[in-house]
mmCIF file of C-alpha atoms and ligand atoms in Angstrom:
data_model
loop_
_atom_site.group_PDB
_atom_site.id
_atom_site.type_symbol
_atom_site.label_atom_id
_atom_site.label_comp_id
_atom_site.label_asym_id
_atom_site.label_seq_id
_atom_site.Cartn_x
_atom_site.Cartn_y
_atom_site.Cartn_z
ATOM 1 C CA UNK N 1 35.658 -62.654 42.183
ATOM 2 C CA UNK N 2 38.590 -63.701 44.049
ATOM 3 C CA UNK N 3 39.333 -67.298 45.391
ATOM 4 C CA UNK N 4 41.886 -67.889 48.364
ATOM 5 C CA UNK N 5 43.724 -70.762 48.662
ATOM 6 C CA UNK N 6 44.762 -72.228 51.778
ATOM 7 C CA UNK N 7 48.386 -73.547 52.031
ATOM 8 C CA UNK N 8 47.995 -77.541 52.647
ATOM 9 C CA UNK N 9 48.517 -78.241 56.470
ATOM 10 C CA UNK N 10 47.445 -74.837 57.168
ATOM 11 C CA UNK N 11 44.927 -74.185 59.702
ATOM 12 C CA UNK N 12 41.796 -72.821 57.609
ATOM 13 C CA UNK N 13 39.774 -71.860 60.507
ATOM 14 C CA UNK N 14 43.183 -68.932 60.925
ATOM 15 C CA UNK N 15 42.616 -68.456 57.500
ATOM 16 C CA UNK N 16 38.726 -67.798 57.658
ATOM 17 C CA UNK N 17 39.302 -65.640 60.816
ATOM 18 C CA UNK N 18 41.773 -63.029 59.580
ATOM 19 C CA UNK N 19 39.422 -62.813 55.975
ATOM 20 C CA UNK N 20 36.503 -61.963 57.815
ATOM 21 C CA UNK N 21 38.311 -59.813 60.315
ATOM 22 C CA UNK N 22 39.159 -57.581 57.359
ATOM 23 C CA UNK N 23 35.816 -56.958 56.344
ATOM 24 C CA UNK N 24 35.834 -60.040 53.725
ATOM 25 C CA UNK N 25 32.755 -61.915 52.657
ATOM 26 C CA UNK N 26 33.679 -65.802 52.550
ATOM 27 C CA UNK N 27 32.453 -68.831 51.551
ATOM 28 C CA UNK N 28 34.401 -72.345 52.379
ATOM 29 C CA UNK N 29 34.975 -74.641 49.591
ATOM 30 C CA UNK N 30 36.689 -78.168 50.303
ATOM 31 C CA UNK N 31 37.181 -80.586 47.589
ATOM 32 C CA UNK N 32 40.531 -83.467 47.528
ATOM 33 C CA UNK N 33 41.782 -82.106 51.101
ATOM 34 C CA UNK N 34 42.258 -78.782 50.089
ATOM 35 C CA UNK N 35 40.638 -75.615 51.158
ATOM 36 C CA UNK N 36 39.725 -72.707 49.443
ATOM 37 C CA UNK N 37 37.776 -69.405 50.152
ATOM 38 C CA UNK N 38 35.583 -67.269 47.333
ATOM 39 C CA UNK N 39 35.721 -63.957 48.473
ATOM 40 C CA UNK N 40 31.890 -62.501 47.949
ATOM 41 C CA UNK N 41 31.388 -59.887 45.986
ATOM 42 C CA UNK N 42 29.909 -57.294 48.907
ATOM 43 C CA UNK N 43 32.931 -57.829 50.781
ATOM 44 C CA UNK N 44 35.252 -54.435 51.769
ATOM 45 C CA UNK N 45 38.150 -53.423 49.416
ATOM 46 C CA UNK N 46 40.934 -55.208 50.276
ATOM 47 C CA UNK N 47 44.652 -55.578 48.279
ATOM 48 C CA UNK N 48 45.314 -59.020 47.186
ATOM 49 C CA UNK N 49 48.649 -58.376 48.426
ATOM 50 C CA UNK N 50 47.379 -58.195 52.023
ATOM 51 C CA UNK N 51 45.485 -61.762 51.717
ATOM 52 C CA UNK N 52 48.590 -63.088 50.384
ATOM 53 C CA UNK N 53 50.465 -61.620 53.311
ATOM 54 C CA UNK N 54 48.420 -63.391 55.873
ATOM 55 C CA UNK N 55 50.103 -66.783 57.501
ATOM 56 C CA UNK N 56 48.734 -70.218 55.827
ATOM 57 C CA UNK N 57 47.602 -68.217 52.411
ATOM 58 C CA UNK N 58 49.506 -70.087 49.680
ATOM 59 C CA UNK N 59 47.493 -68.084 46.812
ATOM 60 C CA UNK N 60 44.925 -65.621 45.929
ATOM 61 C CA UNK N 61 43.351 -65.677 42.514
ATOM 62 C CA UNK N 62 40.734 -64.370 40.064
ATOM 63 C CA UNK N 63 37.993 -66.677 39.962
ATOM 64 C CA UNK N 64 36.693 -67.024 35.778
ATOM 65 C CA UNK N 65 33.812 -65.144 35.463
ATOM 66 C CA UNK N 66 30.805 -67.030 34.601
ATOM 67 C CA UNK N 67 29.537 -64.352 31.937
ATOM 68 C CA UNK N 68 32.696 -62.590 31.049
ATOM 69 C CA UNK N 69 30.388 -60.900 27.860
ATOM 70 C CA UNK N 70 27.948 -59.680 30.394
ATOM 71 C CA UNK N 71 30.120 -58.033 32.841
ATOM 72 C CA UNK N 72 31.856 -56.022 30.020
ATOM 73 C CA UNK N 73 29.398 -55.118 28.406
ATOM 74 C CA UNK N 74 29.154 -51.359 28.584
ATOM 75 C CA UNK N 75 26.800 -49.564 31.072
ATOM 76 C CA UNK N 76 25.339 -47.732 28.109
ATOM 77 C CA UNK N 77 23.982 -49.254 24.959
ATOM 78 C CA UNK N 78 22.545 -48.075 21.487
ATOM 79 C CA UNK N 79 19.945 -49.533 20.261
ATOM 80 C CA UNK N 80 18.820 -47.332 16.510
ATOM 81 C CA UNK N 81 20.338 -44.350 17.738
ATOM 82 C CA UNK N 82 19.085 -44.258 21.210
ATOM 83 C CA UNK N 83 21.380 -44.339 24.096
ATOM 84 C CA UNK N 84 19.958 -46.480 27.107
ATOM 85 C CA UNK N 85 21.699 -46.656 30.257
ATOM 86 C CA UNK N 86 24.448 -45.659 31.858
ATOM 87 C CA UNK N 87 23.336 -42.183 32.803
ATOM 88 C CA UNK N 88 20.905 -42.036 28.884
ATOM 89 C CA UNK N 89 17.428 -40.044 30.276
ATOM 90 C CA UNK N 90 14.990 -43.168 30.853
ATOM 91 C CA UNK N 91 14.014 -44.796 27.829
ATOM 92 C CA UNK N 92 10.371 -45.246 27.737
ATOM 93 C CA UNK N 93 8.702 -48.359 25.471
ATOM 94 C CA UNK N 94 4.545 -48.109 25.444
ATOM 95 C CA UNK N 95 2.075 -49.857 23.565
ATOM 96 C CA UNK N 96 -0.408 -52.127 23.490
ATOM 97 C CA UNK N 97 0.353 -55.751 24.956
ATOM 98 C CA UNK N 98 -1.001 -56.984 21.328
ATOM 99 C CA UNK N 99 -0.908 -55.410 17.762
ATOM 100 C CA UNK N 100 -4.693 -55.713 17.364
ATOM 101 C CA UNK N 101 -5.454 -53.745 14.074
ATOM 102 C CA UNK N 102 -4.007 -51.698 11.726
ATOM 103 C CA UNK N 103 -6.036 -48.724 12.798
ATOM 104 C CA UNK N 104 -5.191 -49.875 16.760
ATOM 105 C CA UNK N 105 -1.512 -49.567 16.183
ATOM 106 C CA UNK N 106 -1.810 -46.245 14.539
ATOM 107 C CA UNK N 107 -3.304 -44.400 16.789
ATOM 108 C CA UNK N 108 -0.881 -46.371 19.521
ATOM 109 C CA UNK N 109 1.929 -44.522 17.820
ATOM 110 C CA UNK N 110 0.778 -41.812 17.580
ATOM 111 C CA UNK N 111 -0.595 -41.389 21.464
ATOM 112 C CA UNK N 112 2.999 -43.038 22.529
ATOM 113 C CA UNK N 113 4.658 -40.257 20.387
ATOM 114 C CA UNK N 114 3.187 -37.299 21.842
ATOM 115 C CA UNK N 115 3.351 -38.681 25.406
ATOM 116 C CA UNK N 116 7.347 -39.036 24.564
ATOM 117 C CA UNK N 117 7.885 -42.316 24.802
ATOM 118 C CA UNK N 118 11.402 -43.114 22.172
ATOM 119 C CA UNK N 119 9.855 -47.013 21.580
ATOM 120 C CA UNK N 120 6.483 -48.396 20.510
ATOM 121 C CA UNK N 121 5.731 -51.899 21.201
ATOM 122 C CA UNK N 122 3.303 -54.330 20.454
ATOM 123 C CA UNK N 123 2.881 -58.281 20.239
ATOM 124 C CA UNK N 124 2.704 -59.755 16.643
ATOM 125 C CA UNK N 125 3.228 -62.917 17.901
ATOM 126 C CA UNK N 126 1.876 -63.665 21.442
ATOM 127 C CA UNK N 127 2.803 -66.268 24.297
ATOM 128 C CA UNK N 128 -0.461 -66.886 25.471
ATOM 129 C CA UNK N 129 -0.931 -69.271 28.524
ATOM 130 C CA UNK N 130 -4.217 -70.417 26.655
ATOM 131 C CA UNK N 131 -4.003 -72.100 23.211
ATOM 132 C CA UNK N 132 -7.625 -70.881 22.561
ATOM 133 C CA UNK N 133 -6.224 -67.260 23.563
ATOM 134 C CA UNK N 134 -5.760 -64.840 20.872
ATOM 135 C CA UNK N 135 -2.200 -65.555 19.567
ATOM 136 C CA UNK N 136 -1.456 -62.474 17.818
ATOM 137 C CA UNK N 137 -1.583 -61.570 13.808
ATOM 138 C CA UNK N 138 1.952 -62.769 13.434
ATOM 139 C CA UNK N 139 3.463 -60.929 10.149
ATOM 140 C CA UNK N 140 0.819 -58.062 8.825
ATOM 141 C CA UNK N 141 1.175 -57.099 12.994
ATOM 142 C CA UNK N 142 4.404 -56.622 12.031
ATOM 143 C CA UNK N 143 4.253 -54.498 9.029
ATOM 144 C CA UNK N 144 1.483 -52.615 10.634
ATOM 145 C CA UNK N 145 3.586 -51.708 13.762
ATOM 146 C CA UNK N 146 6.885 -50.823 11.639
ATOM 147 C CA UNK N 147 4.449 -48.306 9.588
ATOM 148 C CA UNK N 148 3.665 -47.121 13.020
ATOM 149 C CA UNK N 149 6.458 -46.233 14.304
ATOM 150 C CA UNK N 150 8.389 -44.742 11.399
ATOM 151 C CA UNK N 151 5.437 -42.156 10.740
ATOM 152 C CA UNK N 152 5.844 -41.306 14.463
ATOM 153 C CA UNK N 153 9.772 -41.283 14.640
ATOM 154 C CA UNK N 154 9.120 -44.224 17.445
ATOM 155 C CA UNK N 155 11.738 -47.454 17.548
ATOM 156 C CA UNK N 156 10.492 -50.931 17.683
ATOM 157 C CA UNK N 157 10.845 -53.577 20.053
ATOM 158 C CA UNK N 158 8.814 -56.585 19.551
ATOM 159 C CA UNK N 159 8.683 -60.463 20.564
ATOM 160 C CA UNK N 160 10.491 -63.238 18.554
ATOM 161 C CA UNK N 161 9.200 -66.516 19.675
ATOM 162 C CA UNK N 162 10.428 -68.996 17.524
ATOM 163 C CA UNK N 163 13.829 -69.405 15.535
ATOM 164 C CA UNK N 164 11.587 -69.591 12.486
ATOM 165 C CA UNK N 165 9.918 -66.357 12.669
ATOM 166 C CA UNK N 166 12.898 -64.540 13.788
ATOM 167 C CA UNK N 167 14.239 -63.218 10.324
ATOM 168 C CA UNK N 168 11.016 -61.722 9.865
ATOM 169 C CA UNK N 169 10.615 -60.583 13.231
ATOM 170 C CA UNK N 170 14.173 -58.813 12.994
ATOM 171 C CA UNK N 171 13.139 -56.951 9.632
ATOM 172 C CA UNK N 172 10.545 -55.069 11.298
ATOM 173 C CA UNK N 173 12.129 -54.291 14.972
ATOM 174 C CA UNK N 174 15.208 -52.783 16.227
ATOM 175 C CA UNK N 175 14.934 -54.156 19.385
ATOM 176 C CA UNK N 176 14.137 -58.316 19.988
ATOM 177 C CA UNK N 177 12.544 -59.051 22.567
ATOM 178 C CA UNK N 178 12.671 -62.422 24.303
ATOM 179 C CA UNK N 179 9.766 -63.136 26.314
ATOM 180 C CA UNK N 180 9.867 -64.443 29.698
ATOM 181 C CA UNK N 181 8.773 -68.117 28.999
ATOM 182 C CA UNK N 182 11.515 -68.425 26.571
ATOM 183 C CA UNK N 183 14.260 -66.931 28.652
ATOM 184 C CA UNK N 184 16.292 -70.144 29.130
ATOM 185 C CA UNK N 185 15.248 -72.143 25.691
ATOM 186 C CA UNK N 186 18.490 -71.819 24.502
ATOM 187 C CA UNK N 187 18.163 -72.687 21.112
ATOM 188 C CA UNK N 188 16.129 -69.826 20.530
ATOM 189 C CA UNK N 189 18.762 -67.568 22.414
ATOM 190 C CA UNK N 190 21.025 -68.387 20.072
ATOM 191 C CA UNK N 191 19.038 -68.396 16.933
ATOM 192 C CA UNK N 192 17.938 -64.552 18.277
ATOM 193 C CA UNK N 193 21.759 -64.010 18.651
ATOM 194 C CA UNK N 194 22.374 -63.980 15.259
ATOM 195 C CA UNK N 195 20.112 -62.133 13.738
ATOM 196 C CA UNK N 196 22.156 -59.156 14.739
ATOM 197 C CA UNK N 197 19.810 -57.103 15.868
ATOM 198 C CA UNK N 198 19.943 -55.902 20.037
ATOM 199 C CA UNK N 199 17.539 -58.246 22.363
ATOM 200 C CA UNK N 200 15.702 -57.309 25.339
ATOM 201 C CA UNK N 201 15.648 -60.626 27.675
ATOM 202 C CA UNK N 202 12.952 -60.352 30.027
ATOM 203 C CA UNK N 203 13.609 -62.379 33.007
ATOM 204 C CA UNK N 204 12.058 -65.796 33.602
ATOM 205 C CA UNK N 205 9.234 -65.807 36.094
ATOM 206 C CA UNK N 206 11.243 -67.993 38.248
ATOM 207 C CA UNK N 207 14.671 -66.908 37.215
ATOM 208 C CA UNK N 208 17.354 -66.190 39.495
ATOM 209 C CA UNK N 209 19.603 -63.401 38.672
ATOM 210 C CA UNK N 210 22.928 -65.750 37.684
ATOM 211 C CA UNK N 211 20.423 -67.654 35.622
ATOM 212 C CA UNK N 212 19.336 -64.527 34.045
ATOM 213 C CA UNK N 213 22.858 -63.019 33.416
ATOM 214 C CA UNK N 214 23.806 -66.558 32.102
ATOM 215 C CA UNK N 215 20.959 -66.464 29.334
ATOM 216 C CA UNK N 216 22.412 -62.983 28.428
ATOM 217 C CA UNK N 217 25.817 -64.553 27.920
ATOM 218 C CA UNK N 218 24.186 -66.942 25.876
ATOM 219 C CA UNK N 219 23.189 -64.157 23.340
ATOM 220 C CA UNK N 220 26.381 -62.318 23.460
ATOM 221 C CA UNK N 221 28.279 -65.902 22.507
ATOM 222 C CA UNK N 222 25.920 -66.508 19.438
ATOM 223 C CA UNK N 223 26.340 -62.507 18.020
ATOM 224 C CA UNK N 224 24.182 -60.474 19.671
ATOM 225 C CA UNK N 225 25.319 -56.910 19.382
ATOM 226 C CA UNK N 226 24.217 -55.994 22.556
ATOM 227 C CA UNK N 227 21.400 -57.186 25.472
ATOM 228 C CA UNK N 228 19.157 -54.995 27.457
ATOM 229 C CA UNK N 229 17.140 -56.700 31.112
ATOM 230 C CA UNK N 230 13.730 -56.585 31.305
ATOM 231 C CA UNK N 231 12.296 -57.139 34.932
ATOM 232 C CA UNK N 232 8.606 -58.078 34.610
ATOM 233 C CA UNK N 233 8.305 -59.599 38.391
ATOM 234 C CA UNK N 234 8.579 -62.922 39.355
ATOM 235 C CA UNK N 235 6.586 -65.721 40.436
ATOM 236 C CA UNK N 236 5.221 -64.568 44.118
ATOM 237 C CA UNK N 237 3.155 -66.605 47.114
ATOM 238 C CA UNK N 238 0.321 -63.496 46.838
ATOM 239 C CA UNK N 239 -2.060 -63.502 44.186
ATOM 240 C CA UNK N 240 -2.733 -60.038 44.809
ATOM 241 C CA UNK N 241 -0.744 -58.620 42.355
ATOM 242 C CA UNK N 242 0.358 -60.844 38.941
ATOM 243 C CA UNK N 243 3.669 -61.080 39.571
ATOM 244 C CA UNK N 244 6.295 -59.676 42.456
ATOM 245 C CA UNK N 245 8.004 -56.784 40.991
ATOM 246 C CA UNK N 246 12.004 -57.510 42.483
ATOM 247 C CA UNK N 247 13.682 -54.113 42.283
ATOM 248 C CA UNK N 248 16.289 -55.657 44.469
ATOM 249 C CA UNK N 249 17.307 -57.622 41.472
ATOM 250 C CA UNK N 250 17.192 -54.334 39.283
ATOM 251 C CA UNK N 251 18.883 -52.267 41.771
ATOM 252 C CA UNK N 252 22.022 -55.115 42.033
ATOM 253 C CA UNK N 253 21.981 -55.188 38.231
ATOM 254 C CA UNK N 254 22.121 -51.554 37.727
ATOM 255 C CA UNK N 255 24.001 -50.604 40.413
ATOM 256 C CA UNK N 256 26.837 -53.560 40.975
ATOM 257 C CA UNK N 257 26.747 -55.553 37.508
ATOM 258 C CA UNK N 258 26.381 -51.759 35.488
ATOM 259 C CA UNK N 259 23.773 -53.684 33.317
ATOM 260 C CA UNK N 260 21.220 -51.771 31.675
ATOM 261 C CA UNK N 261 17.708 -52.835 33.013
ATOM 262 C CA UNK N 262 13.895 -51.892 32.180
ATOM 263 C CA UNK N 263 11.921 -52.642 34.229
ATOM 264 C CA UNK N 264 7.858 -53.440 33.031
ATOM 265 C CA UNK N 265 5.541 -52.430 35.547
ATOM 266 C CA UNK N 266 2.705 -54.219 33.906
ATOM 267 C CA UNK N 267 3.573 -57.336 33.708
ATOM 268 C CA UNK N 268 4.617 -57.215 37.239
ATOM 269 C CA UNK N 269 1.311 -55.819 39.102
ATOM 270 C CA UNK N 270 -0.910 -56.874 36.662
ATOM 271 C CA UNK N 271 -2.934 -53.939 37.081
ATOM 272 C CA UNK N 272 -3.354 -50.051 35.422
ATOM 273 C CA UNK N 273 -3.471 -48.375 38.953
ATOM 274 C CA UNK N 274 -0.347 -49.343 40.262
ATOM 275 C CA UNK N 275 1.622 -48.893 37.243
ATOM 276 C CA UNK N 276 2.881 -44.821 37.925
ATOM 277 C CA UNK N 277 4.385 -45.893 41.505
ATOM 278 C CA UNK N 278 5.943 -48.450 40.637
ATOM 279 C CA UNK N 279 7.495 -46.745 37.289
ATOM 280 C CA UNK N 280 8.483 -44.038 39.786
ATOM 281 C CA UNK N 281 10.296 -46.657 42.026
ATOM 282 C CA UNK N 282 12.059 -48.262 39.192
ATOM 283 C CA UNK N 283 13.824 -45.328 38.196
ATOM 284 C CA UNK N 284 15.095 -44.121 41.284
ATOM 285 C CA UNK N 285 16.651 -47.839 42.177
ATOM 286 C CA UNK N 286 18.660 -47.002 38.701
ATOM 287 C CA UNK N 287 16.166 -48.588 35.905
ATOM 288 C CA UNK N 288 17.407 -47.401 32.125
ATOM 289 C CA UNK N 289 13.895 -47.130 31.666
ATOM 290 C CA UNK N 290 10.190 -48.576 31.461
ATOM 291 C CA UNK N 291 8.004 -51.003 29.029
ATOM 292 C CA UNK N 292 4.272 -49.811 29.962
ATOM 293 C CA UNK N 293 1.110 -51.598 28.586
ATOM 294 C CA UNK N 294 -1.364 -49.361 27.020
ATOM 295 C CA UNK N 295 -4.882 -49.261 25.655
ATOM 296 C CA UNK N 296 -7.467 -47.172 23.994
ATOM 297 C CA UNK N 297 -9.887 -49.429 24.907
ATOM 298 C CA UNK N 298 -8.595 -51.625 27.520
ATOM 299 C CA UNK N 299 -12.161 -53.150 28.063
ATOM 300 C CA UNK N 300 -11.886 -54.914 25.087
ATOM 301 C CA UNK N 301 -8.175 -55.471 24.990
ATOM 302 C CA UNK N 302 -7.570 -58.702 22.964
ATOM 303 C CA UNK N 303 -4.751 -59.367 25.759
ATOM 304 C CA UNK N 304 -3.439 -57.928 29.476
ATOM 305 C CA UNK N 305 -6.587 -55.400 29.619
ATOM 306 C CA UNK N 306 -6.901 -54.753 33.547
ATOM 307 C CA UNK N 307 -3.126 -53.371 33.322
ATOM 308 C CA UNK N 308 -2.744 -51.402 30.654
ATOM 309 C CA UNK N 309 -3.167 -47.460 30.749
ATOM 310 C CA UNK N 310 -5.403 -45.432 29.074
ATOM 311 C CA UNK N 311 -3.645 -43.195 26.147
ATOM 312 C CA UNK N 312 -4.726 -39.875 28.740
ATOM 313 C CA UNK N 313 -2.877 -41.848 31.918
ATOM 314 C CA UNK N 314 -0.090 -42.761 29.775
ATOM 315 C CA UNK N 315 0.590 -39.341 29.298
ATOM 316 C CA UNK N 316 0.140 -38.364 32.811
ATOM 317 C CA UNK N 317 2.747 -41.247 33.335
ATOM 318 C CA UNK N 318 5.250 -39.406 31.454
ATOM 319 C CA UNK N 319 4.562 -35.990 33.196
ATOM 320 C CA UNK N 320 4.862 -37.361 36.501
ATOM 321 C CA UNK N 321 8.812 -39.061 35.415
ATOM 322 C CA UNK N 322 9.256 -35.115 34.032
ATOM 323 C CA UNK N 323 11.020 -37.219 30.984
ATOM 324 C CA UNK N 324 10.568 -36.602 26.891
ATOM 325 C CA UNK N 325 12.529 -38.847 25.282
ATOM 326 C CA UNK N 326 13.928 -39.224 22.365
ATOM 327 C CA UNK N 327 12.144 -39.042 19.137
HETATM 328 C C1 PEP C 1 4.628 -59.060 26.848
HETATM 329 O O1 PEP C 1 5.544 -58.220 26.919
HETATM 330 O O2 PEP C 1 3.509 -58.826 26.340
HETATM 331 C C2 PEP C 1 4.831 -60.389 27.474
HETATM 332 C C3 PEP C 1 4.200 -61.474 27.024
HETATM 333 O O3 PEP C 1 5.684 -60.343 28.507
HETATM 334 P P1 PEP C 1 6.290 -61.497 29.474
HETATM 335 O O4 PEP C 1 7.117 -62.360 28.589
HETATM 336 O O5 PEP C 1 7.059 -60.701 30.463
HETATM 337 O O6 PEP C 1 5.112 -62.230 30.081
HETATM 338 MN MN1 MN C 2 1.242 -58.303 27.805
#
């Protein structure tokens, strides 16, 4: 971002006039008499040569970047082997909201597998809203949902909720995830950081997108090879649907900041029969790819029932995006 600085005595108002006349984006920033511009980021193309040309400009000047680790990031990341991003074929990440059973998990896997999904997930250990909700079977989840996925050639990307549980958590998954009430505890950023494994930072339900790139910069600082959005909707006015599904936010991170993004339809809606258009959307406003709630038996889903798909719709979820991924 680049910052304009008027010479002192100057007229600023000139200043402001011939910025915007050249297609520039500006916003006015006084402090101790003197007047600078930050040039917005959706403003035209222009040389900093030519601002520093113009009469009363005394300097023009790279702003610091607020998440420097973010923004260089590369557009494409590996997480065990599979490319996501930056052009990758969408990555696909199914499963049930909670690792239930043993047998549950299994036959998870297996359904995810054939559908071609490259990740299974699953809650061990579960945010719940309630504290008399089920809260998840913590470490024999685990275990159960690493079997999983290594007889089915499936990846795992699970939550880690506490700093505590997060060596144990990072044994079993190859991708952390970081749910979206703990997007900003920091302590627990960092504690996820370094235990080296890639982290999928879902976006706080009332999280703006600097806040968001911000906590991602917090896990790059403390080690983290590498960090993957997750757009599960935000707080909305409508009770409608769950949670407002902002693919304005994904499109600006995958298309301007060259993030990769994922974008969970489930979490957003809240419900199984909006899930394939809203998938569909995601990818074509540049998502690296989906996390999708499913169910065998979503009546009696221990968590997130009403939006998770049916092993049979999951599948028809991955016909319609025409995508097998990697195995
Ligand atoms: C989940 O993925 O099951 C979950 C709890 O998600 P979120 O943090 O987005 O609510
Ligand atoms: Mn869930």
């Amino acid at each position: 971002m680049l910052v304009v600085s008027v010479t002192p005595g100057a007229d600023a108002g000139a200043v402001q006039a011939a910025l915007v006349a050249r297609g520039l984006w500006v916003q006015r920033l006084e402090a101790g008499g003197r007047v600078q511009f930050v040039v917005e980021p959706c403003s035209r193309a222009v040389a900093r040569d030519a601002i520093l040309a113009l009469p009363g400009v005394e300097a023009a000047f790279a702003a610091a970047p607020a998440h420097p680790r973010m923004d260089a990031q590369p557009a494409q990341v590996v997480v065990a082997g599979v490319a996501i991003g930056g052009g990758a074929p969408p990555v696909v990440m199914a499963g049930p909201c909670s690792v239930e059973s043993e047998a549950q998990i299994e036959a998870a896997a297996a359904r995810v597998a054939a559908a071609g999904a490259g990740f299974l997930r699953g809650g061990a250990f579960k945010p719940r809203t309630s504290p008399y909700a089920f809260q998840g079977h913590g470490e024999r989840a685990l275990g159960w949902m690493r079997r999983a996925a290594d007889r089915h050639g499936l990846r795992v990307v699970t939550e880690v909720m506490s700093a505590e549980a997060g060596p144990l958590v990072a044994e079993h998954a190859d991708l952390l995830q970081i749910g979206s009430r703990n997007m900003q505890n920091f302590a627990l950023l960092a504690a996820a950081a370094r235990l080296g494994r890639p982290v999928l930072l879902k976006r706080g339900m009332a999280a703006t997108v600097e806040e968001w790139l911000l906590a991602g910069e917090y896990l790059l600082v403390h080690g983290a090879p590498a960090v993957i959005l997750c757009e599960r909707g935000v707080r909305g006015f409508d009770p409608s649907t769950r949670n407002l599904l902002d693919l304005g936010a994904v499109a600006l991170l995958a298309g301007v900041h060259r993030v990769p993004v994922i974008v969970d339809p489930s979490h957003a809606v809240g419900r199984r029969d909006l899930i394939v258009p809203l998938a569909r959307a995601a990818l074509a406003v540049g998502a690296a790819g989906l996390l999708v709630e499913t169910h065998a038996d979503a009546g009696h889903a221990l968590s997130d029932g009403p939006q998770a798909l049916d092993p049979d719709e999951m599948s028809a979820l991955m016909s319609a995006l025409g995508s097998k991924q990697h195995g």
